[in-house]
Each structure stands twice: as structure tokens, then as C-alpha cells.
């Protein structure tokens, strides 16, 4: 199974345990055990690959210092990987150990702490504390705890920790679980997890800034699970040649979350020498610091600082006025530490470094701003200046010292546990005077359950806009410091970028007399520029009036018939003529060489290049099409790169999750499937005739139901009473019908004919169902045989259909979507003013007259008639 399937199984197990353990606590057990398995497998790999031990020799791994060979082996193991685990405590040993119990794990964790190398203590010391102290929650007694523990061990035993995908697989599973636990942990989630999409925005910005660097140091002072640090590290690494060139500094206040940081960093394959962590209060005591050399105990500056600190947290600013971190900017108020975190991070930034931090929107406008300039941006005399309040003063200082590079507004409800809108602020120590880039990305998202979520295209658009510092109406603008001064340092995004929906226009003349205002037609100017002859094909201008009307019956047909539109579609087709071939070449022909990040960047750049000269087509929509299919493609490629092309010939059991009588979810067999090749794809390519046959039989079975219902509907009252079961919602009584359809049954001839027809249909349906079942099994057998015997040419063609065609088909449909959008817009304009006020008045008058004529014909109470007559006049 691939990493996604394995992660899903582990999450299903978590759901089964939730009646015993809170989802947020469960992560401490499952992730702790995954980490212990990783360490065990790391040691096994060390002895087999580096020390050239045979697998059956591993049983000799015991703590025996009288045996000099073993004593040396332990010391060398500690020196190279930082720890030593005895054979009896190795994870894989437990899989066959009938004596294993919860006490075994407790002993193993204690021994790990005792036998780790002192040189690696900063990475490993106390890392299993949360797991060890929480074992009692797995059950009411040791027996129950052992049973639960064995279930978890059995569950995670299949996690692969060997081969080229070691850390990617583990990292994926780890992040999958962290994000799922965060989604179910309510307000606690923000303590340990930054949504991956937000981390990706920050990572793209940092990676672009440092793309020329040969090595990097990055720091997160509120690291949580470490997911943000790792995402940043992965992004910058794609620009750096060689391994182990990124050093990670992480600080976290809460011990169990701090342990998650260390586990996550280690499991991503980061060497211990590049992991520097601390469990402490970031704001109380400055860190990181130089620990040796002439600068010992002085603040350490890094290349990049990234963080998602707790929002508006209380802190103690007492006696911190002269703290070097805050002295030049001011102290954040004690009830809102947002700027305290920001200034701490800015303090640890190198002169050419970059800082990205997630903050609540309040930091943009809270606190009175100091008055230093007049409304025109001119510097005031000293006697006319005013000091600001806490956050306003800090904000002004950041602007005047030119530290704020960009402000990126994010959608609301994007973080687990809080619905407040947030932003990413980008800061630098040394900038040019190019102003502050403000991006309002709050409208770009999709709904994902209860959360809003940035799409891949949203992330890329933000990153591109930041890199190019583009002014995009309604989305982004570079704002000068003078303008910010005139606004008294208020940085609230709507002051600078208006992303609100345009108000719906209504023209008074058109409302009264009809016609479409030419100004509203001009609002579609991008289309008329792209299709110069189209406007005159659709609209007829009114003489001497700035109004027009739609002169064609079918707008869409008129658009499609236009020469400019035809040329637009032809140009698009030409631009992407060899796109499918290119994708096939990169992804299918060179599947073993595909590197996910590099390939995604290359293909994205290719799509953007093709679209660049084409009007109206949204390049980010095209990019989203690619990313919508990318993970599925990469899941297959990962398997092929791990197992070889032979994985395409594998047919394996398929499982589904069902609940037993106790409500516990478990996997049960559910047929077979291709590991890479879907049965339905193979059937459509090679067995379409058989599929058509099955479809015809299925349709006949459904048609028989309709014919039976038609006869049933034709039953008279007596037949309904005799042959319909009232206790079963009027269902046909099969036994009675079959009995009375027999020749000797005493039934009216007309009734017998109906019954015989029903029985004949049932017989036909029964035979059809048997035939359907038989042919289905035959087709499954053929499909399985075909998959297992596919040659390389056939595999290549099928991978093209599975991976490439969905992408190219969706992209090729983009011009039609553009045209459909225009047709809808024109139709809406036509319908908007199709009924005028005069039409309504005329119809109302006609209706009144009709009603009056009807009332005049009424007879009855004279006062009632008089009242109705007066009502009509009103």
C-alpha cells in the first residue's frame, strides 16, 4: 500500500480509539510509536548496511560490556546514530514476541534514555516522556493496556523506513496525522499545527529570497509540531546543492509539543548536528545565542525566521524596556504579545535575512498611531509631534525603519480552532524604498468541511505576486510610506486594496424604457478587446442613444460562429498541441527519474509559458487543474520508483472499512484491484464489448422493473386487494401471483394474463441477473489476467490515459469555459432590462381592468361589491 492508504488506516484506528482517548492525546501514542519504530529501523539499517552484519546476527545486540566486541559495537552505534537499542527492545522484535507487554515498552523507553549518547542529548533527551507517562490511559489495567498497545504496533508495522523514500513516507504520514488530529482538536490545534497551505505560502517567499544561498539557518520561536519549519526547509533545499545544508533552530514552550518538534525534525532525515532546540518561554529569555567563540552568549542571527505564534497572548513586559529586542521599537501591551514575538524574531534576523510571521489583523490598526507627519506626509516640527500608544508606536517604528516588506491578508477560518482572519507579514532588516506590498488574498479559497482552505493556485498566485511585486486591481498594490503616513500608520488592508464585489448597477432609463446601457456592455471590455468583431455581431446600437439591444436569438451560437472566437480557440489548441506529448515524455517515459518538486515547477512554468500570449485564459486555473491531479500521479510514481515498473502488473486485495456490531471500524476484503492500473480503465481500453454487454443486461433488468410496475398500475380494485401486500407498502405478493398464474388456478382470464406476464418478466429478470453475475466474474478474471500480462507498451499507453489525459482534457476545455462565461454575462444583461417599468405598469393596468370586469359581473351583498370595486381602484 502507498503512504496515503497507510495513513488512512492509521487514522481509522485513531477513530476506533476515540472512545478511550481524546483525539489530540492519541497523537502522542501513535506518533511516539512511529518515532520509536523509526529509531529501531535506523539502528537495524546501521548495523546491516554500515557494519555489514547479517540479519540473523542482530540477536547478539545486548548490553554486555564484558564482551569487548559488543562494547565497541555499542560505543560506535552511539557515536554514529546517537543511541543504542537492545535486540529485545527493537520494534520488529516485538512483532513475534509472545511475552510482549506494556511493561516491555516502558522498559524500552527507559533504556533508550539511559543508552543515548550525551552528544545527542539535546535531540533525544526526554523525547518519549509524554508517551511513557500516558501508557496508563490505554486501558484500565496492564492487560487492557497491552492489548491496545499490540493493536497499535500491528497497525504501524507496515510503515516503510528503508529505501530512497524513507523520510518522505514517514514525513507524509506524520503530517497527515498531525493535520487530522488538529482538525479534531478544537482550540488546542493552534498550539501545534500550521495548515500546510499557509506554510507553503511562507516557504515560497523564503525560498525565493534565498535561492542563491549555498546553506541556510532557519528559526521558529514557537515551533509547535515543527511542520512549518520543515515545510520551509524542504522548499529552500530545492535550490541548494548537496545534503545537510539547512540548520534548524526551534523553540517551544509546551513540553509535549516540543517533543513533537524534535520527532518531526529527526524523522525527516535531518542530521542531529543540524537540529538545535529548546523548551522555554521565547519572550522571557532571549534565544538562540552563540554558545562558543568570541560572541558567546550574544544573540544568534539567522537567515530566515518563520512563525505562527499564539494570537494576542498575555505576556509580562516588566523591566523589558531596555531589552535589546524591544528597545528601538517599543513594548507590546501585556494583553497582546503579537508584536513582542515579531520584534524578538526581527532581532535574530541577519542583515540579508527574511522574516515571515502569521498574525491577527488587529496588529495592522490597534493602538493610537504617533503623529510625526502632517496629512500630506510632511515632517512636523518637534513641538507638534505626538507619541503613539504601544502597538501604534511599534507599527510606526517598523514603517519608518523600513522593515515591513509585505502584508498578505488570508481568508477567515483557515486555521484550526479559530475563525478570525489572519495575515502573513514579511519583514526584512535592509530594504530599498519600494514601498510596502499589500495583498488581499482573503477571497481565494475553497470550503473543506468546516474550514476554509487555500488552493494550490491561490498559494502560487500569492507567491508570484510577492515575487513580482505586482499591482493587481482588487488584489494587490505597492503602497508608499508617504501614503501610510497620511493614514497615520494604519495598515488595515481595505484602506489600500478594495477587494469587495462591485455593486450591481441599475440604469434608470433602461429600467423605465428598456435597452442595455453601453457602459455596462463596456464592463466586458476584456472580451471585446480579445474579440474585436464580436460586439457588433451580438449588439445593435440604438440611434442617438447610449444604449443597445441584443440582436440575436442564440447568443452562444453567435459567439461560437465569430471569426475572432474561432481564432482564439485555434490559437489555444496550437499553444497546447504538444502538451500531452511533453507530459508523457516527462512523467511516463522518465518515471524513474521524476523529482516531485522540480517536476511540478517545470510543468507549471511550461503551462504559464503557453498561456502567456493568450487572452482571457486564467493561468492559475490551468495550474489548479494540474495540481488537482498531481497527488494521484505522484502516488503512483512513488510506488513505481520504490517497486519498479512491475508494480503496474500487480493485482492485490481491496479492502473497505465497515463497523462491527460494537461500532468499531475494521477492514474487510472487498474484491481485488490493480495496485497502479484501475480495473475500470483497463476494461474500457481492452474489454469495451464486454462492458457494453453488461450495460445492456443491466438496462434490461431495470426495464423489466418498469414493465412490472406498468402491469401493477393496471390492476383493478379487486386485483390490488388480492395481489398487493398492504403491510409492505403495496409491494407485489410474489407467492400469490406465482400460484394464481399457474394453468389450473381459478382466476379471471384477464387477470391471469397479467399475472403470467409478471411471472414471465420475473423469470427473464432472474436469468438476466445470473447472466450479469457470471459475465461480471468473467470480466474481472479477464481484467486481472490482462493487468498481470501487460507489456511495457501497453503500460505506457494506460499510464497516459490515467495520468495525462485527465489533465490535458480539462485544460483543453478552458476556452469553452471562457466563452460560456461571456455568453452567460451577455444573457444576464439582456434579461436584466427585458422587463421595463412601463411593461409592469401596462400589465398591472390590464390586470386591474380584467379584475374590474369580473367584479362587475358579480351579484350578492351590495356592500361587499362596493368594497371590492374600491379596492380595485386603489
GROMACS .gro file of C-alpha atoms in nm, residues 431-669:
model
  239
  431UNK     CA    1   1.519   4.706   0.207
  432UNK     CA    2   1.505   4.952  -0.077
  433UNK     CA    3   1.248   5.229  -0.071
  434UNK     CA    4   1.000   5.042  -0.294
  435UNK     CA    5   0.707   5.072  -0.053
  436UNK     CA    6   0.500   4.805   0.121
  437UNK     CA    7   0.331   4.538  -0.090
  438UNK     CA    8  -0.021   4.472   0.033
  439UNK     CA    9  -0.203   4.163  -0.095
  440UNK     CA   10  -0.565   4.085  -0.016
  441UNK     CA   11  -0.585   3.708  -0.070
  442UNK     CA   12  -0.890   3.670   0.154
  443UNK     CA   13  -1.126   3.575  -0.130
  444UNK     CA   14  -0.919   3.289  -0.274
  445UNK     CA   15  -1.013   2.961  -0.105
  446UNK     CA   16  -1.239   2.657  -0.113
  447UNK     CA   17  -1.455   2.513   0.163
  448UNK     CA   18  -1.310   2.198   0.318
  449UNK     CA   19  -1.551   2.074   0.581
  450UNK     CA   20  -1.573   2.341   0.850
  451UNK     CA   21  -1.251   2.508   0.738
  452UNK     CA   22  -1.159   2.735   0.451
  453UNK     CA   23  -0.856   2.617   0.260
  454UNK     CA   24  -0.613   2.783   0.020
  455UNK     CA   25  -0.590   2.602  -0.312
  456UNK     CA   26  -0.258   2.535  -0.479
  457UNK     CA   27  -0.343   2.806  -0.734
  458UNK     CA   28  -0.410   3.054  -0.451
  459UNK     CA   29  -0.070   2.978  -0.299
  460UNK     CA   30   0.104   3.021  -0.633
  461UNK     CA   31  -0.075   3.346  -0.713
  462UNK     CA   32   0.031   3.492  -0.377
  463UNK     CA   33   0.390   3.379  -0.425
  464UNK     CA   34   0.407   3.513  -0.782
  465UNK     CA   35   0.253   3.845  -0.681
  466UNK     CA   36   0.504   3.882  -0.398
  467UNK     CA   37   0.800   3.792  -0.618
  468UNK     CA   38   0.699   4.030  -0.896
  469UNK     CA   39   0.557   4.297  -0.660
  470UNK     CA   40   0.266   4.341  -0.898
  471UNK     CA   41  -0.023   4.587  -0.874
  472UNK     CA   42  -0.341   4.389  -0.947
  473UNK     CA   43  -0.673   4.575  -0.914
  474UNK     CA   44  -0.875   4.436  -0.625
  475UNK     CA   45  -0.589   4.206  -0.520
  476UNK     CA   46  -0.256   4.379  -0.459
  477UNK     CA   47  -0.085   4.717  -0.452
  478UNK     CA   48   0.253   4.859  -0.360
  479UNK     CA   49   0.191   5.141  -0.112
  480UNK     CA   50   0.441   5.420  -0.047
  481UNK     CA   51   0.549   5.517   0.303
  482UNK     CA   52   0.409   5.865   0.242
  483UNK     CA   53   0.062   5.721   0.186
  484UNK     CA   54   0.093   5.512   0.503
  485UNK     CA   55   0.199   5.824   0.693
  486UNK     CA   56  -0.103   6.012   0.563
  487UNK     CA   57  -0.314   5.727   0.702
  488UNK     CA   58  -0.137   5.770   1.039
  489UNK     CA   59   0.032   5.427   1.010
  490UNK     CA   60  -0.297   5.242   0.988
  491UNK     CA   61  -0.218   4.938   0.773
  492UNK     CA   62  -0.568   4.792   0.755
  493UNK     CA   63  -0.580   4.621   0.417
  494UNK     CA   64  -0.913   4.766   0.286
  495UNK     CA   65  -0.761   5.116   0.310
  496UNK     CA   66  -0.523   5.023   0.030
  497UNK     CA   67  -0.677   4.734  -0.163
  498UNK     CA   68  -1.050   4.717  -0.232
  499UNK     CA   69  -1.138   4.353  -0.294
  500UNK     CA   70  -1.511   4.394  -0.237
  501UNK     CA   71  -1.755   4.278  -0.500
  502UNK     CA   72  -1.860   4.553  -0.741
  503UNK     CA   73  -2.211   4.681  -0.669
  504UNK     CA   74  -2.479   4.571  -0.914
  505UNK     CA   75  -2.560   4.858  -1.150
  506UNK     CA   76  -2.911   4.958  -1.247
  507UNK     CA   77  -2.967   5.218  -1.515
  508UNK     CA   78  -3.280   5.431  -1.457
  509UNK     CA   79  -3.353   5.488  -1.825
  510UNK     CA   80  -3.317   5.117  -1.908
  511UNK     CA   81  -3.532   5.025  -1.612
  512UNK     CA   82  -3.808   5.253  -1.742
  513UNK     CA   83  -3.780   5.211  -2.118
  514UNK     CA   84  -3.555   4.911  -2.184
  515UNK     CA   85  -3.228   4.875  -2.370
  516UNK     CA   86  -2.882   4.783  -2.233
  517UNK     CA   87  -2.655   5.073  -2.127
  518UNK     CA   88  -2.338   5.082  -2.338
  519UNK     CA   89  -2.143   5.146  -2.017
  520UNK     CA   90  -2.245   4.802  -1.887
  521UNK     CA   91  -2.150   4.643  -2.217
  522UNK     CA   92  -1.812   4.815  -2.181
  523UNK     CA   93  -1.763   4.640  -1.848
  524UNK     CA   94  -1.698   4.331  -2.060
  525UNK     CA   95  -1.421   4.519  -2.237
  526UNK     CA   96  -1.162   4.242  -2.198
  527UNK     CA   97  -1.376   4.023  -2.424
  528UNK     CA   98  -1.428   4.294  -2.687
  529UNK     CA   99  -1.052   4.356  -2.692
  530UNK     CA  100  -0.984   3.987  -2.742
  531UNK     CA  101  -1.265   3.951  -3.000
  532UNK     CA  102  -1.278   4.285  -3.187
  533UNK     CA  103  -1.566   4.193  -3.421
  534UNK     CA  104  -1.783   4.013  -3.169
  535UNK     CA  105  -1.961   4.306  -3.002
  536UNK     CA  106  -2.117   4.420  -3.332
  537UNK     CA  107  -2.227   4.062  -3.403
  538UNK     CA  108  -2.424   4.048  -3.078
  539UNK     CA  109  -2.548   4.401  -3.011
  540UNK     CA  110  -2.742   4.655  -3.214
  541UNK     CA  111  -2.686   5.016  -3.110
  542UNK     CA  112  -2.989   5.244  -3.068
  543UNK     CA  113  -2.982   5.560  -3.276
  544UNK     CA  114  -2.873   5.874  -3.088
  545UNK     CA  115  -2.881   5.693  -2.752
  546UNK     CA  116  -2.605   5.536  -2.542
  547UNK     CA  117  -2.799   5.211  -2.534
  548UNK     CA  118  -2.804   4.886  -2.730
  549UNK     CA  119  -3.001   4.564  -2.759
  550UNK     CA  120  -2.914   4.200  -2.821
  551UNK     CA  121  -2.995   4.135  -3.185
  552UNK     CA  122  -2.951   3.759  -3.199
  553UNK     CA  123  -3.170   3.478  -3.071
  554UNK     CA  124  -2.893   3.243  -2.962
  555UNK     CA  125  -2.601   3.428  -2.802
  556UNK     CA  126  -2.378   3.122  -2.758
  557UNK     CA  127  -2.415   3.013  -3.122
  558UNK     CA  128  -2.332   3.366  -3.237
  559UNK     CA  129  -2.018   3.374  -3.022
  560UNK     CA  130  -1.901   3.036  -3.147
  561UNK     CA  131  -1.955   3.142  -3.509
  562UNK     CA  132  -1.743   3.458  -3.473
  563UNK     CA  133  -1.411   3.452  -3.660
  564UNK     CA  134  -1.217   3.607  -3.371
  565UNK     CA  135  -1.351   3.346  -3.130
  566UNK     CA  136  -1.262   3.068  -3.371
  567UNK     CA  137  -0.911   3.209  -3.397
  568UNK     CA  138  -0.890   3.226  -3.015
  569UNK     CA  139  -0.978   2.858  -2.987
  570UNK     CA  140  -0.739   2.766  -3.267
  571UNK     CA  141  -0.454   2.961  -3.105
  572UNK     CA  142  -0.518   2.786  -2.774
  573UNK     CA  143  -0.517   2.446  -2.946
  574UNK     CA  144  -0.190   2.533  -3.120
  575UNK     CA  145  -0.030   2.651  -2.796
  576UNK     CA  146  -0.107   2.317  -2.630
  577UNK     CA  147  -0.067   2.097  -2.938
  578UNK     CA  148   0.231   1.905  -2.800
  579UNK     CA  149   0.140   1.942  -2.432
  580UNK     CA  150   0.023   1.582  -2.392
  581UNK     CA  151   0.340   1.454  -2.560
  582UNK     CA  152   0.553   1.669  -2.328
  583UNK     CA  153   0.376   1.539  -2.017
  584UNK     CA  154   0.408   1.181  -2.137
  585UNK     CA  155   0.778   1.229  -2.200
  586UNK     CA  156   0.844   1.380  -1.856
  587UNK     CA  157   0.616   1.166  -1.640
  588UNK     CA  158   0.576   0.833  -1.819
  589UNK     CA  159   0.892   0.783  -2.024
  590UNK     CA  160   1.116   0.904  -1.740
  591UNK     CA  161   0.904   0.790  -1.446
  592UNK     CA  162   1.203   0.656  -1.252
  593UNK     CA  163   1.374   0.998  -1.263
  594UNK     CA  164   1.081   1.219  -1.163
  595UNK     CA  165   1.153   1.451  -0.868
  596UNK     CA  166   0.826   1.586  -0.738
  597UNK     CA  167   0.910   1.950  -0.658
  598UNK     CA  168   1.133   2.006  -0.960
  599UNK     CA  169   0.889   1.841  -1.199
  600UNK     CA  170   0.594   2.038  -1.065
  601UNK     CA  171   0.788   2.362  -1.109
  602UNK     CA  172   0.896   2.270  -1.463
  603UNK     CA  173   0.549   2.169  -1.582
  604UNK     CA  174   0.390   2.474  -1.418
  605UNK     CA  175   0.638   2.701  -1.591
  606UNK     CA  176   0.560   2.528  -1.921
  607UNK     CA  177   0.185   2.584  -1.874
  608UNK     CA  178   0.239   2.952  -1.791
  609UNK     CA  179   0.463   2.995  -2.097
  610UNK     CA  180   0.196   2.851  -2.327
  611UNK     CA  181  -0.081   3.065  -2.180
  612UNK     CA  182   0.118   3.393  -2.163
  613UNK     CA  183   0.024   3.518  -2.515
  614UNK     CA  184  -0.338   3.400  -2.490
  615UNK     CA  185  -0.604   3.649  -2.374
  616UNK     CA  186  -0.876   3.575  -2.114
  617UNK     CA  187  -0.734   3.238  -2.001
  618UNK     CA  188  -0.650   3.229  -1.629
  619UNK     CA  189  -0.309   3.067  -1.591
  620UNK     CA  190  -0.379   2.992  -1.225
  621UNK     CA  191  -0.694   2.799  -1.320
  622UNK     CA  192  -0.478   2.590  -1.553
  623UNK     CA  193  -0.225   2.538  -1.275
  624UNK     CA  194  -0.507   2.425  -1.044
  625UNK     CA  195  -0.608   2.162  -1.298
  626UNK     CA  196  -0.255   2.022  -1.284
  627UNK     CA  197  -0.245   2.021  -0.904
  628UNK     CA  198  -0.590   1.862  -0.876
  629UNK     CA  199  -0.440   1.551  -1.038
  630UNK     CA  200  -0.083   1.585  -0.917
  631UNK     CA  201  -0.103   1.395  -0.588
  632UNK     CA  202  -0.267   1.093  -0.750
  633UNK     CA  203   0.001   1.091  -1.020
  634UNK     CA  204   0.281   1.126  -0.766
  635UNK     CA  205   0.128   0.850  -0.550
  636UNK     CA  206   0.162   0.610  -0.843
  637UNK     CA  207   0.510   0.737  -0.931
  638UNK     CA  208   0.623   0.685  -0.572
  639UNK     CA  209   0.515   0.320  -0.590
  640UNK     CA  210   0.685   0.268  -0.926
  641UNK     CA  211   1.007   0.431  -0.805
  642UNK     CA  212   1.003   0.209  -0.496
  643UNK     CA  213   0.890  -0.122  -0.652
  644UNK     CA  214   0.977  -0.085  -1.018
  645UNK     CA  215   0.753  -0.097  -1.327
  646UNK     CA  216   0.641  -0.444  -1.219
  647UNK     CA  217   0.401  -0.270  -0.977
  648UNK     CA  218   0.187  -0.190  -1.282
  649UNK     CA  219   0.123  -0.565  -1.324
  650UNK     CA  220   0.021  -0.624  -0.963
  651UNK     CA  221  -0.336  -0.712  -0.868
  652UNK     CA  222  -0.397  -0.706  -0.492
  653UNK     CA  223  -0.685  -0.742  -0.244
  654UNK     CA  224  -0.912  -0.444  -0.200
  655UNK     CA  225  -1.049  -0.356   0.142
  656UNK     CA  226  -1.323  -0.139   0.280
  657UNK     CA  227  -1.394  -0.006   0.627
  658UNK     CA  228  -1.709  -0.136   0.798
  659UNK     CA  229  -1.840  -0.109   1.151
  660UNK     CA  230  -1.895  -0.423   1.354
  661UNK     CA  231  -2.183  -0.474   1.599
  662UNK     CA  232  -1.993  -0.271   1.860
  663UNK     CA  233  -1.949   0.023   1.622
  664UNK     CA  234  -1.576  -0.038   1.579
  665UNK     CA  235  -1.443   0.019   1.227
  666UNK     CA  236  -1.238  -0.258   1.075
  667UNK     CA  237  -1.109  -0.356   0.734
  668UNK     CA  238  -1.281  -0.636   0.545
  669UNK     CA  239  -1.198  -0.779   0.200
   0.00000   0.00000   0.00000
